[in-house]
Amino acid sequence: VQLVESGGGLVQAGGSLRLSCAASGRTFSSDAMGWFRQAPGKEREFAAAISWSGGMKYYADSVKGRFTISRDNAKNAVYLQMNSLKPEDTAVYYCVARSGARVGVEPNEYDYWGQGTQVTVSS
């Protein structure tokens, strides 16, 4: 099983980026997926998660109202639209998936992790 992120990069504060995650090796259409992030010198933290149908979405307070998570089960993919980016959003962003429908916000609730994509927001 592989989760491959793309779409990271360098952007100025106030700008936008769209992260994509393509899954292969198994289908996650019945499973929760999400995004975590890890800033330099900090612990990995929850950013957003989405139920198998896309009907339920959860966000960290720090990104609520600025980030939008979505998924396309036909493509076995999950996305993170990030708007109004701030320097404190600078981090490596990880795509995650679990074997199960329950949406979690803790790292240990997810079974599969991508390699991460760097997002850098300059002030």
Tab-separated table of N, CA, C and O in Angstrom:
chain	number	residue	atom	x	y	z
A	1	VAL	N	0.847	-1.185	0.000
A	1	VAL	CA	0.000	0.000	0.000
A	1	VAL	C	0.890	1.245	0.000
A	1	VAL	O	1.859	1.315	0.754
A	2	GLN	N	0.531	2.188	-0.846
A	2	GLN	CA	1.280	3.450	-0.906
A	2	GLN	C	0.332	4.627	-0.911
A	2	GLN	O	-0.711	4.605	-1.559
A	3	LEU	N	0.717	5.662	-0.164
A	3	LEU	CA	0.053	6.958	-0.221
A	3	LEU	C	1.101	7.946	-0.693
A	3	LEU	O	2.148	8.087	-0.057
A	4	VAL	N	0.819	8.633	-1.786
A	4	VAL	CA	1.799	9.546	-2.361
A	4	VAL	C	1.206	10.945	-2.421
A	4	VAL	O	0.216	11.183	-3.128
A	5	GLU	N	1.828	11.861	-1.678
A	5	GLU	CA	1.373	13.246	-1.640
A	5	GLU	C	2.046	14.060	-2.743
A	5	GLU	O	3.170	13.762	-3.156
A	6	SER	N	1.353	15.094	-3.154
A	6	SER	CA	1.918	16.062	-4.100
A	6	SER	C	1.247	17.404	-3.870
A	6	SER	O	0.205	17.486	-3.198
A	7	GLY	N	1.851	18.443	-4.421
A	7	GLY	CA	1.240	19.764	-4.349
A	7	GLY	C	1.868	20.708	-3.344
A	7	GLY	O	1.477	21.881	-3.264
A	8	GLY	N	2.818	20.230	-2.562
A	8	GLY	CA	3.481	21.120	-1.629
A	8	GLY	C	4.384	22.108	-2.341
A	8	GLY	O	4.599	22.017	-3.553
A	9	GLY	N	4.901	23.073	-1.583
A	9	GLY	CA	5.798	24.047	-2.180
A	9	GLY	C	5.944	25.265	-1.315
A	9	GLY	O	5.588	25.263	-0.138
A	10	LEU	N	6.482	26.321	-1.925
A	10	LEU	CA	6.706	27.591	-1.248
A	10	LEU	C	5.651	28.583	-1.697
A	10	LEU	O	5.418	28.751	-2.899
A	11	VAL	N	5.018	29.241	-0.736
A	11	VAL	CA	3.976	30.213	-1.047
A	11	VAL	C	4.064	31.366	-0.069
A	11	VAL	O	4.519	31.184	1.073
A	12	GLN	N	3.642	32.535	-0.502
A	12	GLN	CA	3.633	33.688	0.402
A	12	GLN	C	2.416	33.635	1.317
A	12	GLN	O	1.388	33.022	0.984
A	13	ALA	N	2.547	34.278	2.449
A	13	ALA	CA	1.425	34.359	3.379
A	13	ALA	C	0.201	34.938	2.667
A	13	ALA	O	0.316	35.894	1.890
A	14	GLY	N	-0.951	34.330	2.946
A	14	GLY	CA	-2.173	34.735	2.278
A	14	GLY	C	-2.479	33.952	1.023
A	14	GLY	O	-3.588	34.039	0.486
A	15	GLY	N	-1.516	33.187	0.565
A	15	GLY	CA	-1.687	32.412	-0.649
A	15	GLY	C	-2.383	31.081	-0.403
A	15	GLY	O	-2.823	30.786	0.711
A	16	SER	N	-2.461	30.286	-1.474
A	16	SER	CA	-3.168	29.011	-1.426
A	16	SER	C	-2.328	27.895	-2.032
A	16	SER	O	-1.479	28.137	-2.900
A	17	LEU	N	-2.570	26.700	-1.550
A	17	LEU	CA	-1.999	25.487	-2.120
A	17	LEU	C	-3.043	24.390	-2.044
A	17	LEU	O	-3.895	24.388	-1.142
A	18	ARG	N	-2.956	23.447	-2.962
A	18	ARG	CA	-3.844	22.283	-2.926
A	18	ARG	C	-2.988	21.022	-2.887
A	18	ARG	O	-2.237	20.754	-3.834
A	19	LEU	N	-3.092	20.294	-1.807
A	19	LEU	CA	-2.376	19.040	-1.682
A	19	LEU	C	-3.237	17.896	-2.210
A	19	LEU	O	-4.454	17.885	-1.999
A	20	SER	N	-2.592	16.961	-2.851
A	20	SER	CA	-3.272	15.765	-3.342
A	20	SER	C	-2.583	14.535	-2.769
A	20	SER	O	-1.380	14.551	-2.500
A	21	CYS	N	-3.343	13.482	-2.599
A	21	CYS	CA	-2.794	12.214	-2.120
A	21	CYS	C	-3.436	11.098	-2.926
A	21	CYS	O	-4.661	10.929	-2.904
A	22	ALA	N	-2.598	10.352	-3.612
A	22	ALA	CA	-3.070	9.217	-4.408
A	22	ALA	C	-2.707	7.926	-3.703
A	22	ALA	O	-1.542	7.705	-3.351
A	23	ALA	N	-3.698	7.085	-3.488
A	23	ALA	CA	-3.480	5.806	-2.824
A	23	ALA	C	-3.414	4.688	-3.849
A	23	ALA	O	-4.114	4.716	-4.865
A	24	SER	N	-2.575	3.712	-3.574
A	24	SER	CA	-2.472	2.542	-4.436
A	24	SER	C	-2.221	1.313	-3.573
A	24	SER	O	-1.790	1.416	-2.427
A	25	GLY	N	-2.517	0.170	-4.123
A	25	GLY	CA	-2.300	-1.073	-3.404
A	25	GLY	C	-3.548	-1.604	-2.718
A	25	GLY	O	-3.626	-2.796	-2.420
A	26	ARG	N	-4.466	-0.754	-2.392
A	26	ARG	CA	-5.773	-1.143	-1.876
A	26	ARG	C	-6.722	0.034	-2.036
A	26	ARG	O	-6.281	1.175	-2.211
A	27	THR	N	-7.998	-0.248	-1.950
A	27	THR	CA	-9.009	0.788	-2.077
A	27	THR	C	-9.429	1.260	-0.693
A	27	THR	O	-9.656	0.451	0.204
A	28	PHE	N	-9.542	2.587	-0.547
A	28	PHE	CA	-9.929	3.166	0.740
A	28	PHE	C	-11.327	3.766	0.697
A	28	PHE	O	-11.665	4.612	1.521
A	29	SER	N	-12.156	3.325	-0.216
A	29	SER	CA	-13.476	3.928	-0.392
A	29	SER	C	-14.395	3.697	0.807
A	29	SER	O	-15.412	4.383	0.928
A	30	SER	N	-14.065	2.766	1.674
A	30	SER	CA	-14.878	2.520	2.869
A	30	SER	C	-14.173	2.956	4.145
A	30	SER	O	-14.647	2.652	5.253
A	31	ASP	N	-13.084	3.673	4.002
A	31	ASP	CA	-12.233	4.011	5.148
A	31	ASP	C	-12.047	5.512	5.309
A	31	ASP	O	-12.147	6.259	4.344
A	32	ALA	N	-11.763	5.901	6.543
A	32	ALA	CA	-11.464	7.301	6.810
A	32	ALA	C	-10.064	7.644	6.304
A	32	ALA	O	-9.154	6.810	6.328
A	33	MET	N	-9.912	8.878	5.875
A	33	MET	CA	-8.612	9.380	5.436
A	33	MET	C	-8.405	10.775	6.016
A	33	MET	O	-9.353	11.390	6.524
A	34	GLY	N	-7.186	11.258	5.949
A	34	GLY	CA	-6.959	12.575	6.513
A	34	GLY	C	-5.569	13.112	6.246
A	34	GLY	O	-4.814	12.555	5.433
A	35	TRP	N	-5.273	14.207	6.940
A	35	TRP	CA	-3.976	14.871	6.840
A	35	TRP	C	-3.474	15.236	8.232
A	35	TRP	O	-4.235	15.740	9.067
A	36	PHE	N	-2.203	14.968	8.459
A	36	PHE	CA	-1.488	15.443	9.633
A	36	PHE	C	-0.346	16.334	9.151
A	36	PHE	O	-0.004	16.338	7.966
A	37	ARG	N	0.235	17.069	10.078
A	37	ARG	CA	1.382	17.895	9.716
A	37	ARG	C	2.371	17.944	10.859
A	37	ARG	O	2.002	17.729	12.018
A	38	GLN	N	3.614	18.209	10.509
A	38	GLN	CA	4.668	18.303	11.517
A	38	GLN	C	5.586	19.460	11.168
A	38	GLN	O	6.251	19.446	10.127
A	39	ALA	N	5.595	20.437	12.053
A	39	ALA	CA	6.479	21.586	11.890
A	39	ALA	C	7.835	21.283	12.514
A	39	ALA	O	7.943	20.424	13.394
A	40	PRO	N	8.875	21.989	12.100
A	40	PRO	CA	10.209	21.753	12.655
A	40	PRO	C	10.222	21.897	14.168
A	40	PRO	O	9.723	22.887	14.711
A	41	GLY	N	10.760	20.888	14.854
A	41	GLY	CA	10.882	20.945	16.301
A	41	GLY	C	9.591	20.701	17.059
A	41	GLY	O	9.556	20.833	18.285
A	42	LYS	N	8.529	20.353	16.340
A	42	LYS	CA	7.235	20.129	16.998
A	42	LYS	C	6.735	18.720	16.736
A	42	LYS	O	7.201	18.032	15.824
A	43	GLU	N	5.783	18.304	17.536
A	43	GLU	CA	5.184	16.990	17.356
A	43	GLU	C	4.220	17.001	16.171
A	43	GLU	O	3.688	18.045	15.786
A	44	ARG	N	4.011	15.819	15.636
A	44	ARG	CA	3.056	15.679	14.554
A	44	ARG	C	1.656	15.999	15.079
A	44	ARG	O	1.285	15.568	16.174
A	45	GLU	N	0.880	16.758	14.301
A	45	GLU	CA	-0.442	17.154	14.760
A	45	GLU	C	-1.499	16.930	13.692
A	45	GLU	O	-1.212	16.975	12.491
A	46	PHE	N	-2.702	16.728	14.157
A	46	PHE	CA	-3.847	16.529	13.284
A	46	PHE	C	-4.182	17.824	12.555
A	46	PHE	O	-4.137	18.902	13.144
A	47	ALA	N	-4.530	17.704	11.263
A	47	ALA	CA	-4.966	18.872	10.495
A	47	ALA	C	-6.425	18.715	10.055
A	47	ALA	O	-7.247	19.579	10.316
A	48	ALA	N	-6.741	17.598	9.393
A	48	ALA	CA	-8.093	17.406	8.878
A	48	ALA	C	-8.333	15.932	8.601
A	48	ALA	O	-7.382	15.185	8.347
A	49	ALA	N	-9.603	15.530	8.651
A	49	ALA	CA	-9.958	14.150	8.342
A	49	ALA	C	-11.344	14.111	7.721
A	49	ALA	O	-12.153	15.030	7.910
A	50	ILE	N	-11.603	13.026	6.990
A	50	ILE	CA	-12.863	12.919	6.251
A	50	ILE	C	-13.359	11.481	6.302
A	50	ILE	O	-12.581	10.530	6.264
A	51	SER	N	-14.662	11.333	6.425
A	51	SER	CA	-15.263	10.003	6.459
A	51	SER	C	-15.241	9.364	5.072
A	51	SER	O	-14.972	10.035	4.073
A	52	TRP	N	-15.570	8.089	5.012
A	52	TRP	CA	-15.489	7.356	3.755
A	52	TRP	C	-16.378	7.975	2.672
A	52	TRP	O	-16.020	7.980	1.497
A	53	SER	N	-17.512	8.510	3.066
A	53	SER	CA	-18.453	9.076	2.092
A	53	SER	C	-18.187	10.543	1.807
A	53	SER	O	-18.748	11.113	0.869
A	54	GLY	N	-17.357	11.157	2.639
A	54	GLY	CA	-17.147	12.588	2.524
A	54	GLY	C	-18.180	13.396	3.266
A	54	GLY	O	-18.132	14.619	3.273
A	55	GLY	N	-19.113	12.718	3.911
A	55	GLY	CA	-20.197	13.413	4.587
A	55	GLY	C	-19.804	14.046	5.906
A	55	GLY	O	-20.464	14.970	6.373
A	56	MET	N	-18.736	13.537	6.505
A	56	MET	CA	-18.256	14.112	7.769
A	56	MET	C	-16.819	14.571	7.602
A	56	MET	O	-15.969	13.826	7.094
A	57	LYS	N	-16.555	15.789	8.027
A	57	LYS	CA	-15.230	16.363	7.939
A	57	LYS	C	-14.860	16.964	9.283
A	57	LYS	O	-15.702	17.588	9.944
A	58	TYR	N	-13.621	16.789	9.663
A	58	TYR	CA	-13.126	17.301	10.935
A	58	TYR	C	-11.869	18.124	10.666
A	58	TYR	O	-11.046	17.748	9.837
A	59	TYR	N	-11.743	19.214	11.424
A	59	TYR	CA	-10.599	20.092	11.254
A	59	TYR	C	-10.015	20.476	12.596
A	59	TYR	O	-10.739	20.644	13.579
A	60	ALA	N	-8.705	20.658	12.623
A	60	ALA	CA	-8.073	21.264	13.787
A	60	ALA	C	-8.535	22.712	13.875
A	60	ALA	O	-8.787	23.361	12.846
A	61	ASP	N	-8.634	23.223	15.077
A	61	ASP	CA	-9.075	24.612	15.260
A	61	ASP	C	-8.168	25.580	14.509
A	61	ASP	O	-8.633	26.606	14.006
A	62	SER	N	-6.899	25.237	14.408
A	62	SER	CA	-5.926	26.140	13.799
A	62	SER	C	-6.121	26.289	12.290
A	62	SER	O	-5.613	27.254	11.699
A	63	VAL	N	-6.840	25.362	11.658
A	63	VAL	CA	-7.024	25.435	10.208
A	63	VAL	C	-8.484	25.613	9.816
A	63	VAL	O	-8.786	25.831	8.629
A	64	LYS	N	-9.387	25.539	10.769
A	64	LYS	CA	-10.808	25.618	10.484
A	64	LYS	C	-11.139	26.943	9.802
A	64	LYS	O	-10.680	28.011	10.213
A	65	GLY	N	-11.920	26.865	8.732
A	65	GLY	CA	-12.300	28.056	7.996
A	65	GLY	C	-11.322	28.437	6.901
A	65	GLY	O	-11.633	29.281	6.054
A	66	ARG	N	-10.135	27.818	6.912
A	66	ARG	CA	-9.127	28.117	5.884
A	66	ARG	C	-8.814	26.893	5.016
A	66	ARG	O	-8.498	27.041	3.836
A	67	PHE	N	-8.873	25.721	5.606
A	67	PHE	CA	-8.571	24.471	4.889
A	67	PHE	C	-9.859	23.717	4.605
A	67	PHE	O	-10.800	23.738	5.410
A	68	THR	N	-9.866	22.999	3.487
A	68	THR	CA	-11.002	22.155	3.125
A	68	THR	C	-10.491	20.800	2.658
A	68	THR	O	-9.674	20.728	1.729
A	69	ILE	N	-10.983	19.756	3.300
A	69	ILE	CA	-10.606	18.402	2.899
A	69	ILE	C	-11.711	17.825	2.016
A	69	ILE	O	-12.898	18.087	2.222
A	70	SER	N	-11.300	17.054	1.035
A	70	SER	CA	-12.263	16.399	0.146
A	70	SER	C	-11.643	15.084	-0.331
A	70	SER	O	-10.449	14.840	-0.137
A	71	ARG	N	-12.461	14.258	-0.944
A	71	ARG	CA	-11.954	12.992	-1.461
A	71	ARG	C	-12.709	12.610	-2.723
A	71	ARG	O	-13.838	13.050	-2.959
A	72	ASP	N	-12.066	11.757	-3.508
A	72	ASP	CA	-12.666	11.219	-4.717
A	72	ASP	C	-12.439	9.710	-4.668
A	72	ASP	O	-11.341	9.220	-4.958
A	73	ASN	N	-13.448	8.972	-4.272
A	73	ASN	CA	-13.288	7.522	-4.096
A	73	ASN	C	-13.055	6.809	-5.430
A	73	ASN	O	-12.403	5.761	-5.460
A	74	ALA	N	-13.544	7.377	-6.498
A	74	ALA	CA	-13.303	6.776	-7.814
A	74	ALA	C	-11.819	6.827	-8.176
A	74	ALA	O	-11.323	5.955	-8.899
A	75	LYS	N	-11.135	7.837	-7.660
A	75	LYS	CA	-9.704	7.983	-7.927
A	75	LYS	C	-8.861	7.498	-6.759
A	75	LYS	O	-7.630	7.567	-6.826
A	76	ASN	N	-9.517	7.061	-5.681
A	76	ASN	CA	-8.784	6.599	-4.492
A	76	ASN	C	-7.846	7.690	-3.996
A	76	ASN	O	-6.655	7.459	-3.735
A	77	ALA	N	-8.403	8.893	-3.880
A	77	ALA	CA	-7.577	10.057	-3.577
A	77	ALA	C	-8.245	10.949	-2.539
A	77	ALA	O	-9.471	10.952	-2.389
A	78	VAL	N	-7.414	11.706	-1.846
A	78	VAL	CA	-7.881	12.698	-0.890
A	78	VAL	C	-7.111	13.994	-1.142
A	78	VAL	O	-5.964	13.958	-1.600
A	79	TYR	N	-7.761	15.108	-0.862
A	79	TYR	CA	-7.180	16.411	-1.159
A	79	TYR	C	-7.282	17.328	0.057
A	79	TYR	O	-8.132	17.143	0.917
A	80	LEU	N	-6.411	18.341	0.064
A	80	LEU	CA	-6.480	19.369	1.096
A	80	LEU	C	-6.271	20.717	0.428
A	80	LEU	O	-5.166	21.027	-0.014
A	81	GLN	N	-7.338	21.481	0.332
A	81	GLN	CA	-7.261	22.845	-0.196
A	81	GLN	C	-6.924	23.769	0.961
A	81	GLN	O	-7.659	23.830	1.949
A	82	MET	N	-5.817	24.491	0.830
A	82	MET	CA	-5.348	25.359	1.901
A	82	MET	C	-5.352	26.798	1.418
A	82	MET	O	-4.626	27.142	0.472
A	83	ASN	N	-6.172	27.614	2.027
A	83	ASN	CA	-6.282	29.024	1.672
A	83	ASN	C	-5.824	29.895	2.838
A	83	ASN	O	-5.717	29.425	3.974
A	84	SER	N	-5.579	31.155	2.546
A	84	SER	CA	-5.162	32.129	3.578
A	84	SER	C	-4.023	31.560	4.419
A	84	SER	O	-4.059	31.606	5.655
A	85	LEU	N	-3.038	31.036	3.750
A	85	LEU	CA	-1.941	30.377	4.460
A	85	LEU	C	-1.147	31.358	5.305
A	85	LEU	O	-0.976	32.533	4.937
A	86	LYS	N	-0.680	30.859	6.440
A	86	LYS	CA	0.090	31.649	7.388
A	86	LYS	C	1.478	31.010	7.563
A	86	LYS	O	1.633	29.805	7.362
A	87	PRO	N	2.455	31.779	7.988
A	87	PRO	CA	3.783	31.186	8.231
A	87	PRO	C	3.732	30.008	9.197
A	87	PRO	O	4.511	29.053	9.047
A	88	GLU	N	2.829	30.044	10.155
A	88	GLU	CA	2.728	28.938	11.119
A	88	GLU	C	2.146	27.668	10.514
A	88	GLU	O	2.097	26.621	11.184
A	89	ASP	N	1.693	27.731	9.267
A	89	ASP	CA	1.257	26.518	8.565
A	89	ASP	C	2.440	25.769	7.947
A	89	ASP	O	2.264	24.673	7.420
A	90	THR	N	3.614	26.353	8.017
A	90	THR	CA	4.808	25.698	7.484
A	90	THR	C	5.045	24.374	8.199
A	90	THR	O	5.136	24.319	9.430
A	91	ALA	N	5.118	23.300	7.420
A	91	ALA	CA	5.256	21.958	7.994
A	91	ALA	C	5.373	20.950	6.862
A	91	ALA	O	5.143	21.275	5.693
A	92	VAL	N	5.723	19.733	7.241
A	92	VAL	CA	5.584	18.600	6.332
A	92	VAL	C	4.175	18.053	6.535
A	92	VAL	O	3.770	17.789	7.676
A	93	TYR	N	3.449	17.907	5.448
A	93	TYR	CA	2.071	17.436	5.505
A	93	TYR	C	2.009	15.969	5.064
A	93	TYR	O	2.541	15.609	4.004
A	94	TYR	N	1.354	15.165	5.888
A	94	TYR	CA	1.267	13.728	5.655
A	94	TYR	C	-0.178	13.317	5.366
A	94	TYR	O	-1.092	13.668	6.123
A	95	CYS	N	-0.351	12.556	4.324
A	95	CYS	CA	-1.632	11.923	4.020
A	95	CYS	C	-1.727	10.637	4.834
A	95	CYS	O	-0.739	9.901	4.962
A	96	VAL	N	-2.908	10.381	5.378
A	96	VAL	CA	-3.104	9.175	6.186
A	96	VAL	C	-4.391	8.473	5.792
A	96	VAL	O	-5.321	9.101	5.287
A	97	ALA	N	-4.442	7.172	6.084
A	97	ALA	CA	-5.649	6.382	5.862
A	97	ALA	C	-5.693	5.283	6.917
A	97	ALA	O	-4.655	4.887	7.466
A	98	ARG	N	-6.889	4.843	7.209
A	98	ARG	CA	-7.021	3.779	8.196
A	98	ARG	C	-7.891	2.665	7.631
A	98	ARG	O	-8.653	2.870	6.697
A	99	SER	N	-7.780	1.508	8.252
A	99	SER	CA	-8.640	0.380	7.908
A	99	SER	C	-9.868	0.457	8.789
A	99	SER	O	-9.904	-0.126	9.867
A	100	GLY	N	-10.841	1.208	8.353
A	100	GLY	CA	-12.048	1.377	9.138
A	100	GLY	C	-12.715	2.693	8.818
A	100	GLY	O	-12.085	3.620	8.307
A	101	ALA	N	-13.985	2.766	9.139
A	101	ALA	CA	-14.769	3.946	8.778
A	101	ALA	C	-14.695	5.062	9.811
A	101	ALA	O	-14.979	6.213	9.492
A	102	ARG	N	-14.327	4.735	11.037
A	102	ARG	CA	-14.343	5.752	12.087
A	102	ARG	C	-13.267	6.792	11.849
A	102	ARG	O	-12.104	6.466	11.621
A	103	VAL	N	-13.665	8.041	11.917
A	103	VAL	CA	-12.719	9.137	11.686
A	103	VAL	C	-11.979	9.432	12.986
A	103	VAL	O	-12.605	9.612	14.027
A	104	GLY	N	-10.674	9.472	12.953
A	104	GLY	CA	-9.878	9.743	14.141
A	104	GLY	C	-9.075	11.013	14.010
A	104	GLY	O	-8.875	11.525	12.898
A	105	VAL	N	-8.587	11.517	15.139
A	105	VAL	CA	-7.762	12.722	15.146
A	105	VAL	C	-6.400	12.464	15.775
A	105	VAL	O	-5.605	13.399	15.919
A	106	GLU	N	-6.134	11.220	16.146
A	106	GLU	CA	-4.841	10.872	16.743
A	106	GLU	C	-3.995	10.099	15.737
A	106	GLU	O	-4.522	9.267	14.985
A	107	PRO	N	-2.685	10.331	15.735
A	107	PRO	CA	-1.827	9.632	14.769
A	107	PRO	C	-1.943	8.112	14.851
A	107	PRO	O	-1.910	7.434	13.817
A	108	ASN	N	-2.078	7.576	16.058
A	108	ASN	CA	-2.095	6.116	16.196
A	108	ASN	C	-3.397	5.488	15.730
A	108	ASN	O	-3.545	4.261	15.773
A	109	GLU	N	-4.336	6.291	15.278
A	109	GLU	CA	-5.585	5.757	14.747
A	109	GLU	C	-5.498	5.470	13.248
A	109	GLU	O	-6.449	4.946	12.672
A	110	TYR	N	-4.381	5.819	12.649
A	110	TYR	CA	-4.216	5.646	11.209
A	110	TYR	C	-3.136	4.613	10.919
A	110	TYR	O	-2.073	4.605	11.532
A	111	ASP	N	-3.460	3.734	9.983
A	111	ASP	CA	-2.597	2.600	9.681
A	111	ASP	C	-1.604	2.871	8.559
A	111	ASP	O	-0.562	2.213	8.487
A	112	TYR	N	-1.938	3.794	7.683
A	112	TYR	CA	-1.118	4.041	6.497
A	112	TYR	C	-0.736	5.517	6.435
A	112	TYR	O	-1.588	6.392	6.654
A	113	TRP	N	0.523	5.762	6.097
A	113	TRP	CA	1.049	7.120	6.035
A	113	TRP	C	1.825	7.313	4.731
A	113	TRP	O	2.544	6.418	4.285
A	114	GLY	N	1.683	8.510	4.167
A	114	GLY	CA	2.523	8.870	3.039
A	114	GLY	C	3.882	9.327	3.516
A	114	GLY	O	4.154	9.395	4.716
A	115	GLN	N	4.737	9.674	2.568
A	115	GLN	CA	6.101	10.095	2.902
A	115	GLN	C	6.170	11.575	3.269
A	115	GLN	O	7.174	12.025	3.828
A	116	GLY	N	5.116	12.307	2.983
A	116	GLY	CA	5.052	13.715	3.353
A	116	GLY	C	5.434	14.647	2.219
A	116	GLY	O	6.229	14.297	1.345
A	117	THR	N	4.862	15.839	2.245
A	117	THR	CA	5.201	16.879	1.287
A	117	THR	C	5.405	18.191	2.049
A	117	THR	O	4.634	18.514	2.955
A	118	GLN	N	6.447	18.909	1.695
A	118	GLN	CA	6.803	20.128	2.420
A	118	GLN	C	5.956	21.303	1.956
A	118	GLN	O	5.825	21.561	0.750
A	119	VAL	N	5.407	22.011	2.916
A	119	VAL	CA	4.707	23.270	2.660
A	119	VAL	C	5.437	24.359	3.440
A	119	VAL	O	5.615	24.237	4.658
A	120	THR	N	5.879	25.380	2.730
A	120	THR	CA	6.582	26.492	3.356
A	120	THR	C	5.853	27.783	3.024
A	120	THR	O	5.638	28.089	1.853
A	121	VAL	N	5.477	28.518	4.059
A	121	VAL	CA	4.759	29.784	3.884
A	121	VAL	C	5.664	30.909	4.360
A	121	VAL	O	6.042	30.957	5.536
A	122	SER	N	6.000	31.792	3.463
A	122	SER	CA	6.890	32.904	3.804
A	122	SER	C	6.066	34.126	4.209
A	122	SER	O	4.967	34.354	3.713
A	123	SER	N	6.644	34.909	5.107
A	123	SER	CA	5.928	36.098	5.606
A	123	SER	C	6.217	37.313	4.769
A	123	SER	O	7.077	37.318	3.903
